[in-house]
Amino acid sequence: SQKIEANKGISVARSRLAALLDRPLYDLDRLDLSATSTLQGRLQEQITAYLKQLADPVYAKEIGLLGERLLTPASTPQVRYSFTLFERTADSARVRVQTDNTDQPFDINEGSKLELGSTAKLRVLTTYLQIIAELHERYGALTPAALKKVEVAEQDRLSRWAVDYLLQNPGKSLADMLEAALDRTYSASPGESFFTGGGLHRFHNFRNQDNGRNPSLRDALRESINLPFIRLMRDLVRYVTYTSANNSAQLLKDDSEPRRQEYLAQFADREGTAFLLKFWKKYQKKDTQARLETFLDSLHPTPIRLAAVHRYLLPDASRESFNSFLRARLAGTKGQQTLNDKRLDTLYDSYGPGAYDLPDQGYIAKVHPLDLWLMGYLLNHPDATFSEIVKASQFERQEVYSWLFKSRHQSARDGRIRTMLEIEAFLEIHQRWKAVGYPFDHLVPSLATAIGSSGDRPAALAELMGIILNDGVRIPVLRIDSLHFAAGTPYDTRLINAPDRARRVMPSEVATALRGALSQVVDAGTAKRVAGSFKHADGTPLAMGGKTGTGDNRIEAIGAGGRILSSKAINRTATFVFYIGERHFGTLTAFVPGSSAQGFTFTSALPVQVLKGMAPLLMPYLQGDEQNACVSSTGK
């Protein structure tokens, strides 16, 4: 058998095939089966060798990888590179190269969830232009008189702009309206606090010199400026909120709205379930004693807190058991000094069953009430499943948030409802992203998703680029061309790709507008170092566009006044998702995992430069030299 590193693409194809046939690899190798792959064998080998050679600082310098925001001679061996190239054909997007410079079978392109930074702006801009297309379809044919009568919610800026644009430019085509939408400007100022994710957050630009600008969305994409995209995402959330069929935003306007009570009850139910899941995960695989220890370890011990916890969790325990529990837990603390018999009796009586409800008992103990409830439930039902826990906690989830329903807390109710509305809006935005290839089952309901906080996969970004290149039509990604079972026997069976699986997921005009905006990123933006690197034999450059993104993932400890006490790197990524010419697209990702990412400062300039160095290898293929035979994997 060949080494994994020489067969990265084959490894992925074999894994796909095993999953497709629901057979382990051991069985797969014993089937009378020939499977042909879409990979270009010779090109795959050349690109793999090139990526491996980048570990050599001398070669890395030759390719231009050393310098500010790039690498140092000492750091070149630590960077992992992952590259995928697709070719658009009539019925599918065929994977021509899929490789990296590691000796691991794990594939960064498909097997990971990475924060890929500003590449998320491409997803945000896609959703934005699709919404503009919806608005053009909704209002484009209306007369000026009818447009003037359209009611638009005060905060729905996108519908307001669309109606005003069509009033001022009657009869304009969708293509014209999309170009005008890309010219809309947004402030890049980081001075504003944004209510998102249940609280107030501030965001920053990569370059401070952008802070005073008011760029168009076209320019903000080209130069990858954060704050315009945070504000654009806020407009998308508001559009979805105010134009949905069952407009929940009405709840914010009217405290007497009859559905408001029902909505708060839903919030309590959902919020409570989310918290329960967090608590359940820390207890799930532990026995009762370990669960108790886990719970108590998270508690700052004082006599009152421990009394409230013990009397709630073990309401039938004797005074003697209670006394010995408190003495043991408070040994060596200040609280131990006050624990005479009289004090213990008072604590036992004061916090017994019925003295306080669950929210108050949790408040006294300074723990989340649902954590306290769950611990008590698990003591009595140690083998409970999470679905049983959710069912059993229906009353308690409402009880814990009961303070929301008290009239003196209207402002708190508004905050909770705003959070709920944002969660709902992101559920719809997620559906829009999913339709164009987003690979995960949820988005983080925060404006930070606009700059990458929800994560992504390079392969999924490439699929979005393929849709844009293919004029808005999504076609299946192919790694395996055909299957031939039992050749030359009575059971001889051939399988090929099913045709007619293409479907339109965005208007052609949206795809055209996006290609134009992405070409600016290469011509004059964050990827301009690769401009002109790919040329036809006559010297004319191939059309090229893309989006860059850098993910610096850290755990930070924040002190008083927002001061960062410590910062620990989890990983660092830099990605370039691109199209070259009319048929080819792909991604190149540089990745440093774990704490070794601490000292790296490279940005997406790194993968752009690596792709530039790859041009001599790719150009013969891109120009149509497709004589390399497709590699095949055969089991007998």
PDB file of N, CA and C in Angstrom, residues 278-312:
ATOM      1  N   LYS A 278     -26.008  22.526  28.968  1.00  0.00           N
ATOM      2  CA  LYS A 278     -24.645  22.839  29.417  1.00  0.00           C
ATOM      3  C   LYS A 278     -24.328  22.123  30.727  1.00  0.00           C
ATOM      4  N   PHE A 279     -25.286  22.162  31.661  1.00  0.00           N
ATOM      5  CA  PHE A 279     -25.052  21.526  32.953  1.00  0.00           C
ATOM      6  C   PHE A 279     -25.007  20.003  32.803  1.00  0.00           C
ATOM      7  N   TRP A 280     -25.896  19.461  31.973  1.00  0.00           N
ATOM      8  CA  TRP A 280     -25.961  18.014  31.766  1.00  0.00           C
ATOM      9  C   TRP A 280     -24.630  17.488  31.230  1.00  0.00           C
ATOM     10  N   LYS A 281     -24.002  18.255  30.344  1.00  0.00           N
ATOM     11  CA  LYS A 281     -22.742  17.788  29.746  1.00  0.00           C
ATOM     12  C   LYS A 281     -21.647  17.587  30.787  1.00  0.00           C
ATOM     13  N   LYS A 282     -21.654  18.381  31.858  1.00  0.00           N
ATOM     14  CA  LYS A 282     -20.583  18.220  32.855  1.00  0.00           C
ATOM     15  C   LYS A 282     -20.847  17.054  33.818  1.00  0.00           C
ATOM     16  N   TYR A 283     -22.109  16.572  33.860  1.00  0.00           N
ATOM     17  CA  TYR A 283     -22.443  15.453  34.749  1.00  0.00           C
ATOM     18  C   TYR A 283     -22.620  14.126  34.011  1.00  0.00           C
ATOM     19  N   GLN A 284     -22.768  14.191  32.690  1.00  0.00           N
ATOM     20  CA  GLN A 284     -23.283  13.084  31.897  1.00  0.00           C
ATOM     21  C   GLN A 284     -22.609  11.732  32.168  1.00  0.00           C
ATOM     22  N   LYS A 285     -21.296  11.685  32.174  1.00  0.00           N
ATOM     23  CA  LYS A 285     -20.599  10.400  32.244  1.00  0.00           C
ATOM     24  C   LYS A 285     -19.977  10.142  33.613  1.00  0.00           C
ATOM     25  N   LYS A 286     -20.629  10.657  34.662  1.00  0.00           N
ATOM     26  CA  LYS A 286     -20.083  10.506  36.020  1.00  0.00           C
ATOM     27  C   LYS A 286     -21.077   9.787  36.912  1.00  0.00           C
ATOM     28  N   ASP A 287     -20.555   9.141  37.960  1.00  0.00           N
ATOM     29  CA  ASP A 287     -21.461   8.528  38.934  1.00  0.00           C
ATOM     30  C   ASP A 287     -21.936   9.603  39.914  1.00  0.00           C
ATOM     31  N   THR A 288     -22.845   9.212  40.819  1.00  0.00           N
ATOM     32  CA  THR A 288     -23.493  10.194  41.692  1.00  0.00           C
ATOM     33  C   THR A 288     -22.492  10.970  42.540  1.00  0.00           C
ATOM     34  N   GLN A 289     -21.512  10.280  43.117  1.00  0.00           N
ATOM     35  CA  GLN A 289     -20.536  10.947  43.972  1.00  0.00           C
ATOM     36  C   GLN A 289     -19.704  11.951  43.184  1.00  0.00           C
ATOM     37  N   ALA A 290     -19.293  11.547  41.983  1.00  0.00           N
ATOM     38  CA  ALA A 290     -18.495  12.446  41.136  1.00  0.00           C
ATOM     39  C   ALA A 290     -19.328  13.658  40.705  1.00  0.00           C
ATOM     40  N   ARG A 291     -20.619  13.439  40.471  1.00  0.00           N
ATOM     41  CA  ARG A 291     -21.497  14.555  40.099  1.00  0.00           C
ATOM     42  C   ARG A 291     -21.600  15.560  41.236  1.00  0.00           C
ATOM     43  N   LEU A 292     -21.778  15.051  42.453  1.00  0.00           N
ATOM     44  CA  LEU A 292     -21.866  15.935  43.622  1.00  0.00           C
ATOM     45  C   LEU A 292     -20.583  16.728  43.800  1.00  0.00           C
ATOM     46  N   GLU A 293     -19.454  16.053  43.642  1.00  0.00           N
ATOM     47  CA  GLU A 293     -18.164  16.730  43.789  1.00  0.00           C
ATOM     48  C   GLU A 293     -18.005  17.819  42.725  1.00  0.00           C
ATOM     49  N   THR A 294     -18.411  17.499  41.497  1.00  0.00           N
ATOM     50  CA  THR A 294     -18.331  18.477  40.411  1.00  0.00           C
ATOM     51  C   THR A 294     -19.175  19.707  40.734  1.00  0.00           C
ATOM     52  N   PHE A 295     -20.390  19.453  41.222  1.00  0.00           N
ATOM     53  CA  PHE A 295     -21.284  20.561  41.560  1.00  0.00           C
ATOM     54  C   PHE A 295     -20.706  21.410  42.689  1.00  0.00           C
ATOM     55  N   LEU A 296     -20.256  20.755  43.742  1.00  0.00           N
ATOM     56  CA  LEU A 296     -19.775  21.483  44.921  1.00  0.00           C
ATOM     57  C   LEU A 296     -18.456  22.202  44.653  1.00  0.00           C
ATOM     58  N   ASP A 297     -17.654  21.661  43.740  1.00  0.00           N
ATOM     59  CA  ASP A 297     -16.382  22.320  43.405  1.00  0.00           C
ATOM     60  C   ASP A 297     -16.608  23.677  42.751  1.00  0.00           C
ATOM     61  N   SER A 298     -17.770  23.842  42.111  1.00  0.00           N
ATOM     62  CA  SER A 298     -18.037  25.114  41.443  1.00  0.00           C
ATOM     63  C   SER A 298     -18.653  26.138  42.389  1.00  0.00           C
ATOM     64  N   LEU A 299     -18.782  25.769  43.638  1.00  0.00           N
ATOM     65  CA  LEU A 299     -19.446  26.616  44.635  1.00  0.00           C
ATOM     66  C   LEU A 299     -18.405  27.264  45.536  1.00  0.00           C
ATOM     67  N   HIS A 300     -18.530  28.570  45.772  1.00  0.00           N
ATOM     68  CA  HIS A 300     -17.665  29.212  46.767  1.00  0.00           C
ATOM     69  C   HIS A 300     -18.291  28.950  48.141  1.00  0.00           C
ATOM     70  N   PRO A 301     -17.619  28.156  49.011  1.00  0.00           N
ATOM     71  CA  PRO A 301     -18.297  27.671  50.223  1.00  0.00           C
ATOM     72  C   PRO A 301     -18.443  28.721  51.325  1.00  0.00           C
ATOM     73  N   THR A 302     -19.691  28.952  51.727  1.00  0.00           N
ATOM     74  CA  THR A 302     -20.012  29.710  52.944  1.00  0.00           C
ATOM     75  C   THR A 302     -21.098  28.918  53.660  1.00  0.00           C
ATOM     76  N   PRO A 303     -21.293  29.119  54.947  1.00  0.00           N
ATOM     77  CA  PRO A 303     -22.327  28.351  55.660  1.00  0.00           C
ATOM     78  C   PRO A 303     -23.709  28.475  55.021  1.00  0.00           C
ATOM     79  N   ILE A 304     -24.103  29.702  54.658  1.00  0.00           N
ATOM     80  CA  ILE A 304     -25.453  29.894  54.104  1.00  0.00           C
ATOM     81  C   ILE A 304     -25.579  29.186  52.748  1.00  0.00           C
ATOM     82  N   ARG A 305     -24.596  29.335  51.883  1.00  0.00           N
ATOM     83  CA  ARG A 305     -24.675  28.713  50.556  1.00  0.00           C
ATOM     84  C   ARG A 305     -24.727  27.194  50.663  1.00  0.00           C
ATOM     85  N   LEU A 306     -23.880  26.629  51.485  1.00  0.00           N
ATOM     86  CA  LEU A 306     -23.864  25.173  51.626  1.00  0.00           C
ATOM     87  C   LEU A 306     -25.160  24.671  52.261  1.00  0.00           C
ATOM     88  N   ALA A 307     -25.703  25.451  53.202  1.00  0.00           N
ATOM     89  CA  ALA A 307     -26.970  25.067  53.831  1.00  0.00           C
ATOM     90  C   ALA A 307     -28.088  25.061  52.798  1.00  0.00           C
ATOM     91  N   ALA A 308     -28.154  26.089  51.952  1.00  0.00           N
ATOM     92  CA  ALA A 308     -29.203  26.171  50.932  1.00  0.00           C
ATOM     93  C   ALA A 308     -29.095  25.008  49.949  1.00  0.00           C
ATOM     94  N   VAL A 309     -27.877  24.653  49.571  1.00  0.00           N
ATOM     95  CA  VAL A 309     -27.660  23.548  48.634  1.00  0.00           C
ATOM     96  C   VAL A 309     -28.045  22.214  49.268  1.00  0.00           C
ATOM     97  N   HIS A 310     -27.557  21.948  50.476  1.00  0.00           N
ATOM     98  CA  HIS A 310     -27.801  20.657  51.129  1.00  0.00           C
ATOM     99  C   HIS A 310     -29.284  20.447  51.400  1.00  0.00           C
ATOM    100  N   ARG A 311     -29.950  21.480  51.882  1.00  0.00           N
ATOM    101  CA  ARG A 311     -31.361  21.327  52.233  1.00  0.00           C
ATOM    102  C   ARG A 311     -32.232  21.165  50.983  1.00  0.00           C
ATOM    103  N   TYR A 312     -31.772  21.725  49.818  1.00  0.00           N
ATOM    104  CA  TYR A 312     -32.524  21.537  48.578  1.00  0.00           C
ATOM    105  C   TYR A 312     -32.269  20.139  47.995  1.00  0.00           C
TER     106      TYR A 312
END
